[in-house]
Amino acid sequence: MNWEQIFHEIKQQYDYSALDEFLENEYATKTIYPERENIYNAFKFTPFESVKVVIIGQDPYHGPNQAHGLAFSVMDGEKLPPSLRNMYQELESDMGIMRQTGELTGWAYEGVLLLNNVLTVRAHEAHSHKDIGWEQFTTEIVKAISQYKENVVFILWGKPAQKLIPLIDTSKHKVIKSVHPSPLSAYRGFFGSKPYSETNAYLVEHNKAPIDWGREDKQ
C-alpha cells in the first residue's frame, strides 16, 4: 500500500470536487497557508511504508512563514509557537534532547506523520477552513493507517484529536493521549506525560527502530 493507492480509495468513496473548487477560489482571492504546493508535505516527507508514529494537529498556523504542511512545525528560522515550545520543553525533560529549530522535517523523515485535521487556513483566521471537507479526508487517512499497518503509535493531544480513537484498532496499535501542549492546558497533564520515550519503548518492543527526536533535517 502507498499514499497514492490510499488517496485513490478515498476518492472512490467521496466526491471532493466541492473542496477542490473552494480551495481554487480561496487561493485565487485570499492569502491561504500553507503554500499550495506544501499542502500535502506530511505525506511527501513520510511515505506510507515509513509511518511509525502519527501526531495529530488541528489546523495550520495562520501567520506568515509558519505553516509548511507539517502539523506543529514552522519554517526554519521562525520563532517557536507556544505549543511547540512546550513540546520541546517536555522532550528535554523526557529524553534530555534540546532542539534548535521549529522545523520538524527531521521527525517526518524518521517516520512521524505530522498530520493536521484540517490542511489549509486563511491568513490570520484560525479554523477558517473547518468543515469544508478536510476532516472527512484526514479521518479516512487515520482509518487507512489503522487498517493497513501494524504497531503504529498514535499521539493524540487534546479532545479534538482524541475523537479519532474509535477509528484506531488498539489491539494492534498504541494510543498515547494527554491534554494539548497549548499554554492553556499543558500544565494539566501534558508536562510529565513522557510521550517521546513511551513511543520509543513501544517501537523497540515491536522490533522497530526508535525515533530520533533530535533529528533536524531541513525541508
mmCIF file of C-alpha atoms in Angstrom:
data_model
loop_
_atom_site.group_PDB
_atom_site.id
_atom_site.type_symbol
_atom_site.label_atom_id
_atom_site.label_comp_id
_atom_site.label_asym_id
_atom_site.label_seq_id
_atom_site.Cartn_x
_atom_site.Cartn_y
_atom_site.Cartn_z
ATOM 1 C CA MET A 1 0.000 0.000 0.000
ATOM 2 C CA ASN A 2 1.148 3.586 -0.625
ATOM 3 C CA TRP A 3 -0.394 7.053 -0.279
ATOM 4 C CA GLU A 4 -1.371 7.183 -3.944
ATOM 5 C CA GLN A 5 -3.416 3.991 -3.595
ATOM 6 C CA ILE A 6 -4.991 5.220 -0.361
ATOM 7 C CA PHE A 7 -5.892 8.596 -1.879
ATOM 8 C CA HIS A 8 -7.455 6.729 -4.800
ATOM 9 C CA GLU A 9 -9.518 4.555 -2.428
ATOM 10 C CA ILE A 10 -10.754 7.633 -0.547
ATOM 11 C CA LYS A 11 -11.677 9.449 -3.771
ATOM 12 C CA GLN A 12 -13.655 6.405 -4.882
ATOM 13 C CA GLN A 13 -15.776 6.786 -1.743
ATOM 14 C CA TYR A 14 -16.201 10.565 -1.587
ATOM 15 C CA ASP A 15 -16.605 13.440 -4.002
ATOM 16 C CA TYR A 16 -14.058 16.174 -3.282
ATOM 17 C CA SER A 17 -14.998 18.450 -6.197
ATOM 18 C CA ALA A 18 -16.611 20.999 -3.842
ATOM 19 C CA LEU A 19 -13.452 21.094 -1.682
ATOM 20 C CA ASP A 20 -11.266 21.489 -4.785
ATOM 21 C CA GLU A 21 -13.447 24.304 -6.103
ATOM 22 C CA PHE A 22 -13.486 26.077 -2.734
ATOM 23 C CA LEU A 23 -9.679 25.900 -2.460
ATOM 24 C CA GLU A 24 -9.250 27.098 -6.047
ATOM 25 C CA ASN A 25 -11.246 30.217 -5.231
ATOM 26 C CA GLU A 26 -9.609 30.762 -1.823
ATOM 27 C CA TYR A 27 -6.062 30.582 -3.191
ATOM 28 C CA ALA A 28 -7.031 32.874 -6.072
ATOM 29 C CA THR A 29 -8.655 35.558 -3.923
ATOM 30 C CA LYS A 30 -7.143 35.375 -0.415
ATOM 31 C CA THR A 31 -3.910 34.609 1.397
ATOM 32 C CA ILE A 32 -4.018 30.935 2.348
ATOM 33 C CA TYR A 33 -1.492 28.866 4.298
ATOM 34 C CA PRO A 34 0.408 26.750 3.622
ATOM 35 C CA GLU A 35 1.511 27.494 0.060
ATOM 36 C CA ARG A 36 -0.476 25.309 -2.286
ATOM 37 C CA GLU A 37 2.483 23.083 -3.171
ATOM 38 C CA ASN A 38 3.054 22.365 0.533
ATOM 39 C CA ILE A 39 -0.465 21.204 1.469
ATOM 40 C CA TYR A 40 0.462 17.514 1.287
ATOM 41 C CA ASN A 41 4.005 17.717 2.651
ATOM 42 C CA ALA A 42 3.160 15.385 5.552
ATOM 43 C CA PHE A 43 2.598 12.604 3.015
ATOM 44 C CA LYS A 44 5.530 13.646 0.824
ATOM 45 C CA PHE A 45 8.071 13.566 3.653
ATOM 46 C CA THR A 46 6.667 10.438 5.345
ATOM 47 C CA PRO A 47 5.830 7.707 2.823
ATOM 48 C CA PHE A 48 3.123 5.276 3.912
ATOM 49 C CA GLU A 49 5.563 2.418 4.344
ATOM 50 C CA SER A 50 7.682 4.595 6.676
ATOM 51 C CA VAL A 51 4.895 5.627 9.079
ATOM 52 C CA LYS A 52 5.681 4.544 12.639
ATOM 53 C CA VAL A 53 4.086 7.409 14.581
ATOM 54 C CA VAL A 54 1.133 9.708 13.874
ATOM 55 C CA ILE A 55 0.837 13.082 15.630
ATOM 56 C CA ILE A 56 -2.470 14.859 15.003
ATOM 57 C CA GLY A 57 -2.689 18.650 14.954
ATOM 58 C CA GLN A 58 -5.756 20.847 14.404
ATOM 59 C CA ASP A 59 -5.215 23.307 11.548
ATOM 60 C CA PRO A 60 -2.134 25.066 10.143
ATOM 61 C CA TYR A 61 -0.558 28.134 11.705
ATOM 62 C CA HIS A 62 -2.137 31.205 10.172
ATOM 63 C CA GLY A 63 0.777 33.658 10.299
ATOM 64 C CA PRO A 64 3.300 34.329 7.507
ATOM 65 C CA ASN A 65 6.307 31.994 7.084
ATOM 66 C CA GLN A 66 4.980 29.446 9.558
ATOM 67 C CA ALA A 67 2.886 26.634 8.069
ATOM 68 C CA HIS A 68 4.581 24.346 5.534
ATOM 69 C CA GLY A 69 2.374 21.265 5.612
ATOM 70 C CA LEU A 70 3.537 19.507 8.791
ATOM 71 C CA ALA A 71 1.468 19.709 11.984
ATOM 72 C CA PHE A 72 3.097 21.770 14.777
ATOM 73 C CA SER A 73 6.107 22.583 12.536
ATOM 74 C CA VAL A 74 7.184 26.054 11.412
ATOM 75 C CA MET A 75 9.585 27.052 8.670
ATOM 76 C CA ASP A 76 13.246 27.121 9.643
ATOM 77 C CA GLY A 77 14.251 30.340 11.366
ATOM 78 C CA GLU A 78 10.762 31.195 12.600
ATOM 79 C CA LYS A 79 10.033 31.809 16.272
ATOM 80 C CA LEU A 80 8.722 28.758 18.135
ATOM 81 C CA PRO A 81 4.927 28.873 18.610
ATOM 82 C CA PRO A 82 3.803 28.324 22.221
ATOM 83 C CA SER A 83 2.578 24.731 21.778
ATOM 84 C CA LEU A 84 5.788 23.691 20.044
ATOM 85 C CA ARG A 85 7.856 25.381 22.732
ATOM 86 C CA ASN A 86 6.014 23.263 25.316
ATOM 87 C CA MET A 87 6.547 20.135 23.200
ATOM 88 C CA TYR A 88 10.276 20.854 23.217
ATOM 89 C CA GLN A 89 10.257 21.523 26.955
ATOM 90 C CA GLU A 90 8.694 18.103 27.526
ATOM 91 C CA LEU A 91 11.151 16.499 25.089
ATOM 92 C CA GLU A 92 14.087 17.905 27.070
ATOM 93 C CA SER A 93 12.543 16.778 30.350
ATOM 94 C CA ASP A 94 11.635 13.340 28.971
ATOM 95 C CA MET A 95 14.749 12.473 26.962
ATOM 96 C CA GLY A 96 17.316 15.201 27.549
ATOM 97 C CA ILE A 97 17.084 16.322 23.908
ATOM 98 C CA MET A 98 17.292 20.048 23.112
ATOM 99 C CA ARG A 99 16.101 21.091 19.644
ATOM 100 C CA GLN A 100 17.155 24.335 17.995
ATOM 101 C CA THR A 101 14.733 24.782 15.096
ATOM 102 C CA GLY A 102 10.949 24.719 14.927
ATOM 103 C CA GLU A 103 11.038 22.854 11.620
ATOM 104 C CA LEU A 104 10.041 19.215 12.158
ATOM 105 C CA THR A 105 11.030 17.822 8.761
ATOM 106 C CA GLY A 106 13.548 15.586 10.561
ATOM 107 C CA TRP A 107 10.728 13.966 12.527
ATOM 108 C CA ALA A 108 8.808 13.403 9.286
ATOM 109 C CA TYR A 109 11.832 11.652 7.765
ATOM 110 C CA GLU A 110 12.049 9.498 10.904
ATOM 111 C CA GLY A 111 8.554 8.137 10.228
ATOM 112 C CA VAL A 112 6.420 10.584 12.206
ATOM 113 C CA LEU A 113 3.352 11.585 10.181
ATOM 114 C CA LEU A 114 2.610 15.151 11.304
ATOM 115 C CA LEU A 115 -0.996 15.365 10.193
ATOM 116 C CA ASN A 116 -3.291 18.307 10.754
ATOM 117 C CA ASN A 117 -7.007 17.524 10.900
ATOM 118 C CA VAL A 118 -7.579 20.476 8.541
ATOM 119 C CA LEU A 119 -4.857 21.098 5.950
ATOM 120 C CA THR A 120 -5.399 24.748 4.986
ATOM 121 C CA VAL A 121 -6.332 28.049 6.642
ATOM 122 C CA ARG A 122 -6.867 31.720 5.739
ATOM 123 C CA ALA A 123 -4.214 34.148 6.918
ATOM 124 C CA HIS A 124 -4.906 35.344 10.464
ATOM 125 C CA GLU A 125 -8.188 33.383 10.686
ATOM 126 C CA ALA A 126 -7.806 30.257 12.799
ATOM 127 C CA HIS A 127 -10.196 27.424 11.900
ATOM 128 C CA SER A 128 -11.401 29.319 8.803
ATOM 129 C CA HIS A 129 -11.285 26.140 6.693
ATOM 130 C CA LYS A 130 -13.043 23.999 9.252
ATOM 131 C CA ASP A 131 -15.910 21.867 7.877
ATOM 132 C CA ILE A 132 -15.079 22.317 4.193
ATOM 133 C CA GLY A 133 -14.227 18.628 3.743
ATOM 134 C CA TRP A 134 -10.727 18.188 5.145
ATOM 135 C CA GLU A 135 -11.898 16.407 8.305
ATOM 136 C CA GLN A 136 -13.516 13.640 6.270
ATOM 137 C CA PHE A 137 -10.296 13.179 4.300
ATOM 138 C CA THR A 138 -7.974 13.084 7.306
ATOM 139 C CA THR A 139 -10.345 10.748 9.162
ATOM 140 C CA GLU A 140 -10.037 8.326 6.247
ATOM 141 C CA ILE A 141 -6.244 8.616 6.391
ATOM 142 C CA VAL A 142 -6.272 7.584 10.063
ATOM 143 C CA LYS A 143 -8.598 4.673 9.272
ATOM 144 C CA ALA A 144 -6.314 3.511 6.462
ATOM 145 C CA ILE A 145 -3.217 3.602 8.680
ATOM 146 C CA SER A 146 -5.072 1.633 11.328
ATOM 147 C CA GLN A 147 -6.280 -0.906 8.784
ATOM 148 C CA TYR A 148 -3.191 -1.449 6.641
ATOM 149 C CA LYS A 149 -0.351 -1.053 9.149
ATOM 150 C CA GLU A 150 0.637 -2.631 12.462
ATOM 151 C CA ASN A 151 2.219 -1.306 15.653
ATOM 152 C CA VAL A 152 1.876 2.399 14.874
ATOM 153 C CA VAL A 153 1.891 4.888 17.754
ATOM 154 C CA PHE A 154 -0.902 7.491 17.575
ATOM 155 C CA ILE A 155 -0.099 10.556 19.712
ATOM 156 C CA LEU A 156 -3.369 12.372 20.343
ATOM 157 C CA TRP A 157 -3.145 15.618 22.278
ATOM 158 C CA GLY A 158 -6.409 17.331 23.226
ATOM 159 C CA LYS A 159 -10.047 16.371 22.773
ATOM 160 C CA PRO A 160 -10.382 17.065 19.008
ATOM 161 C CA ALA A 161 -7.544 14.625 18.255
ATOM 162 C CA GLN A 162 -8.881 12.074 20.740
ATOM 163 C CA LYS A 163 -12.171 11.892 18.852
ATOM 164 C CA LEU A 164 -10.240 9.712 16.392
ATOM 165 C CA ILE A 165 -9.641 6.940 18.945
ATOM 166 C CA PRO A 166 -12.715 4.883 17.884
ATOM 167 C CA LEU A 167 -11.194 4.662 14.365
ATOM 168 C CA ILE A 168 -7.969 3.077 15.634
ATOM 169 C CA ASP A 169 -7.618 -0.663 16.196
ATOM 170 C CA THR A 170 -5.991 -0.575 19.622
ATOM 171 C CA SER A 171 -5.395 -4.326 19.523
ATOM 172 C CA LYS A 172 -2.526 -3.715 17.084
ATOM 173 C CA HIS A 173 -1.647 -0.056 17.623
ATOM 174 C CA LYS A 174 -0.645 2.141 20.564
ATOM 175 C CA VAL A 175 -2.561 5.296 21.521
ATOM 176 C CA ILE A 176 -0.821 7.899 23.685
ATOM 177 C CA LYS A 177 -3.112 10.681 24.812
ATOM 178 C CA SER A 178 -2.970 13.706 27.082
ATOM 179 C CA VAL A 179 -4.150 17.291 27.163
ATOM 180 C CA HIS A 180 -2.894 19.556 24.381
ATOM 181 C CA PRO A 181 0.575 21.161 24.731
ATOM 182 C CA SER A 182 -1.036 24.601 24.378
ATOM 183 C CA PRO A 183 -0.191 27.031 27.216
ATOM 184 C CA LEU A 184 -3.894 26.890 28.142
ATOM 185 C CA SER A 185 -3.697 23.209 29.061
ATOM 186 C CA ALA A 186 -0.088 21.980 29.177
ATOM 187 C CA TYR A 187 0.126 22.226 32.973
ATOM 188 C CA ARG A 188 -2.929 19.985 33.342
ATOM 189 C CA GLY A 189 -1.159 16.813 32.300
ATOM 190 C CA PHE A 190 0.995 17.378 29.225
ATOM 191 C CA PHE A 191 4.140 18.186 31.169
ATOM 192 C CA GLY A 192 5.455 14.967 32.651
ATOM 193 C CA SER A 193 3.485 12.733 30.267
ATOM 194 C CA LYS A 194 6.707 11.458 28.575
ATOM 195 C CA PRO A 195 5.174 10.756 25.141
ATOM 196 C CA TYR A 196 8.523 10.570 23.340
ATOM 197 C CA SER A 197 10.155 7.889 25.496
ATOM 198 C CA GLU A 198 6.870 5.957 25.690
ATOM 199 C CA THR A 199 6.665 5.981 21.898
ATOM 200 C CA ASN A 200 10.216 4.701 21.516
ATOM 201 C CA ALA A 201 9.744 1.982 24.140
ATOM 202 C CA TYR A 202 6.731 0.677 22.211
ATOM 203 C CA LEU A 203 8.556 0.764 18.863
ATOM 204 C CA VAL A 204 11.569 -1.097 20.249
ATOM 205 C CA GLU A 205 9.267 -3.636 21.901
ATOM 206 C CA HIS A 206 7.802 -4.316 18.442
ATOM 207 C CA ASN A 207 11.179 -4.568 16.709
ATOM 208 C CA LYS A 208 11.105 -1.132 15.111
ATOM 209 C CA ALA A 209 13.860 1.468 15.222
ATOM 210 C CA PRO A 210 13.111 4.215 17.771
ATOM 211 C CA ILE A 211 12.505 7.775 16.607
ATOM 212 C CA ASP A 212 15.484 10.128 16.702
ATOM 213 C CA TRP A 213 13.557 13.048 18.185
ATOM 214 C CA GLY A 214 16.644 15.266 17.883
ATOM 215 C CA ARG A 215 16.939 14.913 14.093
ATOM 216 C CA GLU A 216 16.906 18.353 12.455
ATOM 217 C CA ASP A 217 16.839 17.903 8.669
ATOM 218 C CA LYS A 218 15.635 20.928 6.717
ATOM 219 C CA GLN A 219 12.944 20.937 4.037
#
